[in-house]
Short mmCIF file of the N, C-alpha and C atoms (twelve columns), coordinates in Angstrom:
data_MODEL
# 
_entry.id   MODEL 
# 
loop_
_atom_site.group_PDB 
_atom_site.id 
_atom_site.type_symbol 
_atom_site.label_atom_id 
_atom_site.label_alt_id 
_atom_site.label_comp_id 
_atom_site.label_asym_id 
_atom_site.label_seq_id 
_atom_site.Cartn_x 
_atom_site.Cartn_y 
_atom_site.Cartn_z 
_atom_site.pdbx_PDB_model_num 
ATOM 1   N N  . MET A 1  -19.983 -9.290  15.662  1 
ATOM 2   C CA . MET A 1  -18.917 -8.328  15.701  1 
ATOM 3   C C  . MET A 1  -18.314 -8.232  17.093  1 
ATOM 4   N N  . GLY A 2  -18.393 -9.288  17.840  1 
ATOM 5   C CA . GLY A 2  -17.830 -9.281  19.183  1 
ATOM 6   C C  . GLY A 2  -16.341 -9.563  19.161  1 
ATOM 7   N N  . LYS A 3  -15.913 -10.322 20.163  1 
ATOM 8   C CA . LYS A 3  -14.506 -10.678 20.260  1 
ATOM 9   C C  . LYS A 3  -14.102 -11.570 19.094  1 
ATOM 10  N N  . PRO A 4  -12.849 -11.420 18.614  1 
ATOM 11  C CA . PRO A 4  -12.406 -12.308 17.537  1 
ATOM 12  C C  . PRO A 4  -12.301 -13.750 18.031  1 
ATOM 13  N N  . THR A 5  -12.654 -14.671 17.167  1 
ATOM 14  C CA . THR A 5  -12.562 -16.088 17.512  1 
ATOM 15  C C  . THR A 5  -11.111 -16.547 17.393  1 
ATOM 16  N N  . ALA A 6  -10.845 -17.753 17.878  1 
ATOM 17  C CA . ALA A 6  -9.493  -18.315 17.770  1 
ATOM 18  C C  . ALA A 6  -9.082  -18.443 16.305  1 
ATOM 19  N N  . GLN A 7  -10.040 -18.812 15.452  1 
ATOM 20  C CA . GLN A 7  -9.750  -18.938 14.020  1 
ATOM 21  C C  . GLN A 7  -9.426  -17.571 13.420  1 
ATOM 22  N N  . ASP A 8  -10.176 -16.531 13.818  1 
ATOM 23  C CA . ASP A 8  -9.887  -15.176 13.336  1 
ATOM 24  C C  . ASP A 8  -8.477  -14.751 13.730  1 
ATOM 25  N N  . MET A 9  -8.103  -15.032 14.978  1 
ATOM 26  C CA . MET A 9  -6.777  -14.641 15.450  1 
ATOM 27  C C  . MET A 9  -5.688  -15.450 14.752  1 
ATOM 28  N N  . GLU A 10 -5.958  -16.723 14.485  1 
ATOM 29  C CA . GLU A 10 -4.980  -17.551 13.778  1 
ATOM 30  C C  . GLU A 10 -4.758  -17.030 12.360  1 
ATOM 31  N N  . GLU A 11 -5.833  -16.585 11.708  1 
ATOM 32  C CA . GLU A 11 -5.730  -16.056 10.351  1 
ATOM 33  C C  . GLU A 11 -5.325  -14.584 10.339  1 
ATOM 34  N N  . ARG A 12 -5.157  -14.004 11.522  1 
ATOM 35  C CA . ARG A 12 -4.764  -12.595 11.686  1 
ATOM 36  C C  . ARG A 12 -5.720  -11.650 10.969  1 
ATOM 37  N N  . LEU A 13 -7.005  -11.953 11.081  1 
ATOM 38  C CA . LEU A 13 -8.016  -11.097 10.473  1 
ATOM 39  C C  . LEU A 13 -8.205  -9.848  11.328  1 
ATOM 40  N N  . ALA A 14 -8.252  -8.705  10.682  1 
ATOM 41  C CA . ALA A 14 -8.483  -7.455  11.403  1 
ATOM 42  C C  . ALA A 14 -9.963  -7.353  11.739  1 
ATOM 43  N N  . PRO A 15 -10.295 -6.840  12.913  1 
ATOM 44  C CA . PRO A 15 -11.705 -6.662  13.243  1 
ATOM 45  C C  . PRO A 15 -12.356 -5.654  12.303  1 
ATOM 46  N N  . TYR A 16 -13.648 -5.815  12.084  1 
ATOM 47  C CA . TYR A 16 -14.387 -4.911  11.207  1 
ATOM 48  C C  . TYR A 16 -14.364 -3.498  11.770  1 
ATOM 49  N N  . GLN A 17 -14.115 -2.539  10.884  1 
ATOM 50  C CA . GLN A 17 -14.210 -1.124  11.235  1 
ATOM 51  C C  . GLN A 17 -15.030 -0.445  10.157  1 
ATOM 52  N N  . GLU A 18 -15.946 0.389   10.563  1 
ATOM 53  C CA . GLU A 18 -16.782 1.085   9.585   1 
ATOM 54  C C  . GLU A 18 -15.941 1.991   8.700   1 
ATOM 55  N N  . LEU A 19 -14.964 2.663   9.290   1 
ATOM 56  C CA . LEU A 19 -14.067 3.545   8.544   1 
ATOM 57  C C  . LEU A 19 -12.638 3.040   8.687   1 
ATOM 58  N N  . LEU A 20 -11.890 3.052   7.591   1 
ATOM 59  C CA . LEU A 20 -10.493 2.652   7.653   1 
ATOM 60  C C  . LEU A 20 -9.660  3.800   8.206   1 
ATOM 61  N N  . PRO A 21 -8.683  3.505   9.062   1 
ATOM 62  C CA . PRO A 21 -7.850  4.580   9.598   1 
ATOM 63  C C  . PRO A 21 -6.957  5.160   8.503   1 
ATOM 64  N N  . LEU A 22 -6.724  6.449   8.549   1 
ATOM 65  C CA . LEU A 22 -5.851  7.116   7.590   1 
ATOM 66  C C  . LEU A 22 -4.444  7.151   8.169   1 
ATOM 67  N N  . ILE A 23 -3.493  6.595   7.448   1 
ATOM 68  C CA . ILE A 23 -2.091  6.617   7.858   1 
ATOM 69  C C  . ILE A 23 -1.430  7.763   7.095   1 
ATOM 70  N N  . PRO A 24 -1.038  8.836   7.785   1 
ATOM 71  C CA . PRO A 24 -0.506  10.014  7.084   1 
ATOM 72  C C  . PRO A 24 0.680   9.697   6.178   1 
ATOM 73  N N  . GLN A 25 1.540   8.766   6.564   1 
ATOM 74  C CA . GLN A 25 2.703   8.432   5.747   1 
ATOM 75  C C  . GLN A 25 2.317   7.733   4.448   1 
ATOM 76  N N  . ALA A 26 1.114   7.195   4.368   1 
ATOM 77  C CA . ALA A 26 0.683   6.476   3.174   1 
ATOM 78  C C  . ALA A 26 -0.115  7.352   2.219   1 
ATOM 79  N N  . ALA A 27 -0.339  8.599   2.590   1 
ATOM 80  C CA . ALA A 27 -1.133  9.498   1.755   1 
ATOM 81  C C  . ALA A 27 -0.228  10.422  0.953   1 
ATOM 82  N N  . ILE A 28 -0.551  10.607  -0.312  1 
ATOM 83  C CA . ILE A 28 0.196   11.527  -1.165  1 
ATOM 84  C C  . ILE A 28 -0.355  12.929  -0.954  1 
ATOM 85  N N  . THR A 29 0.530   13.850  -0.649  1 
ATOM 86  C CA . THR A 29 0.142   15.249  -0.542  1 
ATOM 87  C C  . THR A 29 1.162   16.096  -1.286  1 
ATOM 88  N N  . MET A 30 0.863   17.368  -1.429  1 
ATOM 89  C CA . MET A 30 1.754   18.253  -2.175  1 
ATOM 90  C C  . MET A 30 3.072   18.495  -1.458  1 
ATOM 91  N N  . ASP A 31 3.135   18.326  -0.146  1 
ATOM 92  C CA . ASP A 31 4.350   18.686  0.586   1 
ATOM 93  C C  . ASP A 31 5.226   17.490  0.961   1 
ATOM 94  N N  . LYS A 32 4.968   16.309  0.419   1 
ATOM 95  C CA . LYS A 32 5.777   15.135  0.749   1 
ATOM 96  C C  . LYS A 32 6.542   14.664  -0.478  1 
ATOM 97  N N  . GLN A 33 7.774   14.212  -0.262  1 
ATOM 98  C CA . GLN A 33 8.596   13.686  -1.339  1 
ATOM 99  C C  . GLN A 33 8.788   12.188  -1.133  1 
ATOM 100 N N  . VAL A 34 8.968   11.466  -2.233  1 
ATOM 101 C CA . VAL A 34 9.217   10.028  -2.181  1 
ATOM 102 C C  . VAL A 34 10.669  9.804   -2.578  1 
ATOM 103 N N  . ALA A 35 11.459  9.212   -1.674  1 
ATOM 104 C CA . ALA A 35 12.871  8.964   -1.958  1 
ATOM 105 C C  . ALA A 35 13.023  7.819   -2.954  1 
ATOM 106 N N  . ARG A 36 13.997  7.912   -3.826  1 
ATOM 107 C CA . ARG A 36 14.335  6.875   -4.812  1 
ATOM 108 C C  . ARG A 36 13.132  6.479   -5.667  1 
ATOM 109 N N  . LEU A 37 12.340  7.439   -6.080  1 
ATOM 110 C CA . LEU A 37 11.161  7.167   -6.905  1 
ATOM 111 C C  . LEU A 37 11.601  6.620   -8.255  1 
ATOM 112 N N  . SER A 38 11.079  5.449   -8.625  1 
ATOM 113 C CA . SER A 38 11.444  4.855   -9.907  1 
ATOM 114 C C  . SER A 38 10.264  4.778   -10.872 1 
ATOM 115 N N  . GLY A 39 9.067   5.066   -10.397 1 
ATOM 116 C CA . GLY A 39 7.914   5.050   -11.283 1 
ATOM 117 C C  . GLY A 39 6.624   5.314   -10.539 1 
ATOM 118 N N  . ILE A 40 5.612   5.713   -11.291 1 
ATOM 119 C CA . ILE A 40 4.289   5.974   -10.722 1 
ATOM 120 C C  . ILE A 40 3.251   5.330   -11.635 1 
ATOM 121 N N  . LEU A 41 2.322   4.601   -11.051 1 
ATOM 122 C CA . LEU A 41 1.174   4.057   -11.775 1 
ATOM 123 C C  . LEU A 41 -0.081  4.707   -11.222 1 
ATOM 124 N N  . ASN A 42 -1.035  4.983   -12.081 1 
ATOM 125 C CA . ASN A 42 -2.294  5.535   -11.594 1 
ATOM 126 C C  . ASN A 42 -3.462  4.930   -12.358 1 
ATOM 127 N N  . ASP A 43 -4.627  4.985   -11.724 1 
ATOM 128 C CA . ASP A 43 -5.843  4.463   -12.330 1 
ATOM 129 C C  . ASP A 43 -7.026  5.165   -11.678 1 
ATOM 130 N N  . VAL A 44 -8.130  5.199   -12.379 1 
ATOM 131 C CA . VAL A 44 -9.330  5.807   -11.807 1 
ATOM 132 C C  . VAL A 44 -9.984  4.819   -10.852 1 
ATOM 133 N N  . ALA A 45 -10.645 5.344   -9.832  1 
ATOM 134 C CA . ALA A 45 -11.310 4.494   -8.848  1 
ATOM 135 C C  . ALA A 45 -12.806 4.378   -9.118  1 
ATOM 136 N N  . HIS A 46 -13.301 5.047   -10.148 1 
ATOM 137 C CA . HIS A 46 -14.723 5.058   -10.486 1 
ATOM 138 C C  . HIS A 46 -15.581 5.560   -9.333  1 
ATOM 139 N N  . LEU A 47 -14.999 6.391   -8.494  1 
ATOM 140 C CA . LEU A 47 -15.711 7.100   -7.442  1 
ATOM 141 C C  . LEU A 47 -15.517 8.586   -7.705  1 
ATOM 142 N N  . GLU A 48 -16.444 9.376   -7.261  1 
ATOM 143 C CA . GLU A 48 -16.365 10.809  -7.518  1 
ATOM 144 C C  . GLU A 48 -15.084 11.403  -6.945  1 
ATOM 145 N N  . SER A 49 -14.312 12.073  -7.786  1 
ATOM 146 C CA . SER A 49 -13.085 12.784  -7.398  1 
ATOM 147 C C  . SER A 49 -12.062 11.881  -6.720  1 
ATOM 148 N N  . THR A 50 -11.963 10.636  -7.139  1 
ATOM 149 C CA . THR A 50 -11.026 9.712   -6.509  1 
ATOM 150 C C  . THR A 50 -10.179 9.025   -7.572  1 
ATOM 151 N N  . ALA A 51 -8.900  8.923   -7.305  1 
ATOM 152 C CA . ALA A 51 -7.976  8.190   -8.165  1 
ATOM 153 C C  . ALA A 51 -7.026  7.403   -7.276  1 
ATOM 154 N N  . MET A 52 -6.410  6.374   -7.839  1 
ATOM 155 C CA . MET A 52 -5.456  5.558   -7.084  1 
ATOM 156 C C  . MET A 52 -4.077  5.741   -7.701  1 
ATOM 157 N N  . PHE A 53 -3.068  5.869   -6.863  1 
ATOM 158 C CA . PHE A 53 -1.690  6.017   -7.312  1 
ATOM 159 C C  . PHE A 53 -0.822  5.003   -6.595  1 
ATOM 160 N N  . LEU A 54 0.167   4.472   -7.294  1 
ATOM 161 C CA . LEU A 54 1.146   3.574   -6.697  1 
ATOM 162 C C  . LEU A 54 2.520   4.126   -7.030  1 
ATOM 163 N N  . ALA A 55 3.298   4.466   -6.010  1 
ATOM 164 C CA . ALA A 55 4.663   4.956   -6.202  1 
ATOM 165 C C  . ALA A 55 5.618   3.783   -6.043  1 
ATOM 166 N N  . MET A 56 6.479   3.595   -7.020  1 
ATOM 167 C CA . MET A 56 7.469   2.519   -6.958  1 
ATOM 168 C C  . MET A 56 8.816   3.132   -6.596  1 
ATOM 169 N N  . VAL A 57 9.506   2.519   -5.654  1 
ATOM 170 C CA . VAL A 57 10.786  3.057   -5.197  1 
ATOM 171 C C  . VAL A 57 11.879  2.009   -5.316  1 
ATOM 172 N N  . GLY A 58 13.109  2.497   -5.345  1 
ATOM 173 C CA . GLY A 58 14.268  1.616   -5.365  1 
ATOM 174 C C  . GLY A 58 14.650  1.212   -6.771  1 
ATOM 175 N N  . PRO A 59 15.807  0.595   -6.878  1 
ATOM 176 C CA . PRO A 59 16.256  0.162   -8.206  1 
ATOM 177 C C  . PRO A 59 15.438  -1.027  -8.686  1 
ATOM 178 N N  . PHE A 60 15.170  -1.055  -9.960  1 
ATOM 179 C CA . PHE A 60 14.468  -2.191  -10.548 1 
ATOM 180 C C  . PHE A 60 15.506  -3.198  -11.014 1 
ATOM 181 N N  . LEU A 61 15.398  -4.411  -10.547 1 
ATOM 182 C CA . LEU A 61 16.300  -5.472  -10.977 1 
ATOM 183 C C  . LEU A 61 15.503  -6.512  -11.748 1 
ATOM 184 N N  . PRO A 62 15.917  -6.820  -12.976 1 
ATOM 185 C CA . PRO A 62 15.241  -7.895  -13.701 1 
ATOM 186 C C  . PRO A 62 15.359  -9.204  -12.924 1 
ATOM 187 N N  . PRO A 63 14.409  -10.120 -13.080 1 
ATOM 188 C CA . PRO A 63 14.425  -11.368 -12.305 1 
ATOM 189 C C  . PRO A 63 15.750  -12.122 -12.382 1 
ATOM 190 N N  . GLU A 64 16.408  -12.107 -13.550 1 
ATOM 191 C CA . GLU A 64 17.651  -12.878 -13.668 1 
ATOM 192 C C  . GLU A 64 18.818  -12.227 -12.920 1 
ATOM 193 N N  . TRP A 65 18.683  -10.954 -12.490 1 
ATOM 194 C CA . TRP A 65 19.758  -10.268 -11.766 1 
ATOM 195 C C  . TRP A 65 19.544  -10.275 -10.257 1 
ATOM 196 N N  . GLN A 66 18.390  -10.676 -9.788  1 
ATOM 197 C CA . GLN A 66 18.064  -10.526 -8.375  1 
ATOM 198 C C  . GLN A 66 19.016  -11.288 -7.460  1 
ATOM 199 N N  . PHE A 67 19.557  -12.388 -7.899  1 
ATOM 200 C CA . PHE A 67 20.396  -13.204 -7.031  1 
ATOM 201 C C  . PHE A 67 21.867  -12.825 -7.126  1 
ATOM 202 N N  . LEU A 68 22.218  -11.912 -8.020  1 
ATOM 203 C CA . LEU A 68 23.608  -11.502 -8.157  1 
ATOM 204 C C  . LEU A 68 24.042  -10.547 -7.056  1 
ATOM 205 N N  . TYR A 69 23.097  -9.897  -6.389  1 
ATOM 206 C CA . TYR A 69 23.423  -8.851  -5.429  1 
ATOM 207 C C  . TYR A 69 23.150  -9.264  -3.993  1 
ATOM 208 N N  . LEU A 70 23.071  -10.541 -3.701  1 
ATOM 209 C CA . LEU A 70 22.825  -10.991 -2.330  1 
ATOM 210 C C  . LEU A 70 24.065  -10.889 -1.491  1 
# 
C-alpha cells in the first residue's frame, strides 16, 4: 500500500482507502432538487437500511435520433 507503481498510474488506479469519501453533491437528501429529472431507478442493496437510487436527467433520445441533433 505504498506509492503507486508506474503501471498503477498508467491505469489511473485510485489508491486504496478504507473509507470512500462522501461527495455531498452525489448524495440524495430531502433538501436537494434534481434539474431535468427524467426518471428514477432504485434497488435494494441487501445491507441494513440501505438502498441504491439512480436519477436520470435530460431528454431521452432513442438511438436512431441521437445523430439528428448534432
